[in-house]
């Protein structure tokens, strides 16, 4: 089968389409004919460090196949699998380093997938798992409910476009932060208010947000403290550096304000919550661009600009 693989690590890591063996499935897995995948910053960040050289335990044959998100059709199921059948349309991802999703077939554990929403295409479904689960799991920490005041920084990106819609679907009053060119997009997603971060320092203002969700991974509890209610929560997508340090810092200097990082994980139950949001019309994936597997380098180049408006999708079938 054809798959997008990577050679080397660091900024010079190269993407290649190669012929590789079809993955073999275990008792709790399914084999998915992948119709589409999508790009997340993690995909290319992984190639910048040594972890791109670490094989995925138990599936050495998929060593270099990239990609996490997948949407496709089940063509084979393991002996323990009863809740999915051959022919089912599914979507999901697996955070064991990589799902190895950017290939014609991928093996994935059933606890990491759900049935695809009935009202969207494979390309749209492939945009959902990693980014939308990140936003959902950030808000589950809140928790966000009717009347909560939520600020989403990075509202026009892959995670942010889902975050605005999911927070609204959970009943929150939502403010989005983006650059001027994306105000219309973020407003169209349902934001009650939109702040253009290029027009002054919004972080210097006093506000009383119950939850500040930083989907840019640039901010910290310290930089956003004045925006937060007394017992407000700051949630970051950053997995390293100052933002993470602040997330774990004792609350001594911030009163009862607190911070936590979100580490996305895929669970069928959370994907099913997203399926409900999508099928009810509350959440619609925003697609920045669609690229064929053969042109995957273009998809990565686009996402690496940091200017994606929604998700960059890779069409495989
Ligand atoms: N911890 C986890 O589990 C987890 C999960 C998912 C993602 N992440 C991380 O979260 C970050 C976002 O991921 P993503 O998929 O949403 O990335 P993305 O799609 O590449 O986000 C791009 C967006 O960021 C916006 N942006 C850039 N600088 C900004 C700023 N200073 N203020 C507000 N918005 C700004 C851009 O809007 P403009 O063009 O308008 O500036 C663009 O729309 C990445 O660092 C990713 O690695 C972590």
mmCIF file of C-alpha atoms and ligand atoms in Angstrom, residues 39-42 44-45 95 130-131 134 153-160 177-182 197 202 214-219 236-239 261-265 303 306-311, ligand 1:
data_model
loop_
_atom_site.group_PDB
_atom_site.id
_atom_site.type_symbol
_atom_site.label_atom_id
_atom_site.label_comp_id
_atom_site.label_asym_id
_atom_site.label_seq_id
_atom_site.Cartn_x
_atom_site.Cartn_y
_atom_site.Cartn_z
ATOM 1 C CA UNK A 39 -2.415 17.741 9.595
ATOM 2 C CA UNK A 40 -1.764 18.766 13.190
ATOM 3 C CA UNK A 41 1.279 20.800 14.286
ATOM 4 C CA UNK A 42 2.315 17.718 16.311
ATOM 5 C CA UNK A 44 5.765 18.074 11.931
ATOM 6 C CA UNK A 45 6.922 19.024 15.453
ATOM 7 C CA UNK A 95 -1.825 9.060 20.463
ATOM 8 C CA UNK A 130 -7.284 15.495 17.430
ATOM 9 C CA UNK A 131 -8.275 19.173 17.244
ATOM 10 C CA UNK A 134 -8.407 18.837 22.466
ATOM 11 C CA UNK A 153 -7.047 32.485 22.144
ATOM 12 C CA UNK A 154 -6.154 31.240 18.650
ATOM 13 C CA UNK A 155 -9.804 31.048 17.629
ATOM 14 C CA UNK A 156 -9.230 30.677 13.866
ATOM 15 C CA UNK A 157 -6.882 27.649 13.885
ATOM 16 C CA UNK A 158 -7.509 23.915 13.847
ATOM 17 C CA UNK A 159 -8.215 23.658 17.582
ATOM 18 C CA UNK A 160 -9.685 27.160 17.928
ATOM 19 C CA UNK A 177 -9.082 36.068 19.854
ATOM 20 C CA UNK A 178 -7.723 36.128 16.290
ATOM 21 C CA UNK A 179 -6.122 38.521 13.794
ATOM 22 C CA UNK A 180 -8.255 41.002 11.843
ATOM 23 C CA UNK A 181 -8.509 38.892 8.678
ATOM 24 C CA UNK A 182 -10.203 36.094 10.629
ATOM 25 C CA UNK A 197 -4.972 40.666 18.849
ATOM 26 C CA UNK A 202 -5.951 42.455 25.073
ATOM 27 C CA UNK A 214 -5.007 29.186 24.969
ATOM 28 C CA UNK A 215 -4.989 27.237 21.694
ATOM 29 C CA UNK A 216 -1.847 29.011 20.479
ATOM 30 C CA UNK A 217 0.399 27.539 23.180
ATOM 31 C CA UNK A 218 2.063 30.985 23.479
ATOM 32 C CA UNK A 219 0.387 32.280 26.670
ATOM 33 C CA UNK A 236 -3.005 25.591 27.681
ATOM 34 C CA UNK A 237 -2.287 23.339 24.700
ATOM 35 C CA UNK A 238 1.425 23.793 25.371
ATOM 36 C CA UNK A 239 3.277 20.684 26.400
ATOM 37 C CA UNK A 261 -2.321 21.739 30.405
ATOM 38 C CA UNK A 262 -4.560 19.621 28.186
ATOM 39 C CA UNK A 263 -3.040 16.405 26.821
ATOM 40 C CA UNK A 264 -5.430 15.171 24.194
ATOM 41 C CA UNK A 265 -6.382 11.498 24.123
ATOM 42 C CA UNK A 303 0.235 24.165 8.350
ATOM 43 C CA UNK A 306 0.944 28.954 11.564
ATOM 44 C CA UNK A 307 -1.788 30.745 9.600
ATOM 45 C CA UNK A 308 -4.204 27.830 8.932
ATOM 46 C CA UNK A 309 -7.868 28.807 9.038
ATOM 47 C CA UNK A 310 -9.358 25.615 10.413
ATOM 48 C CA UNK A 311 -7.879 22.270 9.360
HETATM 49 N N1 LIG B 1 -1.489 19.478 24.189
HETATM 50 C C1 LIG B 1 -2.258 18.928 23.253
HETATM 51 O O1 LIG B 1 -2.840 17.859 23.489
HETATM 52 C C2 LIG B 1 -2.430 19.634 21.924
HETATM 53 C C3 LIG B 1 -3.435 19.224 21.060
HETATM 54 C C4 LIG B 1 -3.630 19.934 19.876
HETATM 55 C C5 LIG B 1 -2.807 21.020 19.564
HETATM 56 N N2 LIG B 1 -1.805 21.347 20.415
HETATM 57 C C6 LIG B 1 -0.961 22.534 20.131
HETATM 58 O O2 LIG B 1 -1.833 23.675 20.090
HETATM 59 C C7 LIG B 1 -1.367 24.638 19.160
HETATM 60 C C8 LIG B 1 -2.490 24.988 18.170
HETATM 61 O O3 LIG B 1 -2.803 23.863 17.365
HETATM 62 P P1 LIG B 1 -3.698 24.092 16.056
HETATM 63 O O4 LIG B 1 -3.883 22.766 15.417
HETATM 64 O O5 LIG B 1 -4.897 24.896 16.371
HETATM 65 O O6 LIG B 1 -2.683 24.970 15.193
HETATM 66 P P2 LIG B 1 -2.979 25.794 13.849
HETATM 67 O O7 LIG B 1 -4.177 25.259 13.160
HETATM 68 O O8 LIG B 1 -1.697 25.824 13.105
HETATM 69 O O9 LIG B 1 -3.304 27.280 14.395
HETATM 70 C C9 LIG B 1 -3.094 28.331 13.542
HETATM 71 C C10 LIG B 1 -3.885 29.513 14.041
HETATM 72 O O10 LIG B 1 -3.204 30.151 15.129
HETATM 73 C C11 LIG B 1 -3.550 31.533 15.080
HETATM 74 N N3 LIG B 1 -2.571 32.367 15.783
HETATM 75 C C12 LIG B 1 -1.245 32.433 15.561
HETATM 76 N N4 LIG B 1 -0.692 33.330 16.405
HETATM 77 C C13 LIG B 1 -1.698 33.816 17.185
HETATM 78 C C14 LIG B 1 -1.771 34.748 18.250
HETATM 79 N N5 LIG B 1 -0.680 35.382 18.700
HETATM 80 N N6 LIG B 1 -2.968 34.993 18.827
HETATM 81 C C15 LIG B 1 -4.074 34.367 18.407
HETATM 82 N N7 LIG B 1 -4.079 33.474 17.379
HETATM 83 C C16 LIG B 1 -2.899 33.205 16.781
HETATM 84 C C17 LIG B 1 -3.560 31.833 13.589
HETATM 85 O O11 LIG B 1 -4.461 32.907 13.364
HETATM 86 P P3 LIG B 1 -3.953 34.263 12.687
HETATM 87 O O12 LIG B 1 -3.450 33.896 11.297
HETATM 88 O O13 LIG B 1 -5.174 35.097 12.692
HETATM 89 O O14 LIG B 1 -2.848 34.775 13.570
HETATM 90 C C18 LIG B 1 -4.072 30.532 12.950
HETATM 91 O O15 LIG B 1 -5.452 30.624 12.646
HETATM 92 C C19 LIG B 1 -0.120 24.019 18.520
HETATM 93 O O16 LIG B 1 1.021 24.494 19.204
HETATM 94 C C20 LIG B 1 -0.297 22.528 18.776
HETATM 95 O O17 LIG B 1 0.942 21.824 18.788
HETATM 96 C C21 LIG B 1 -1.590 20.690 21.586
#
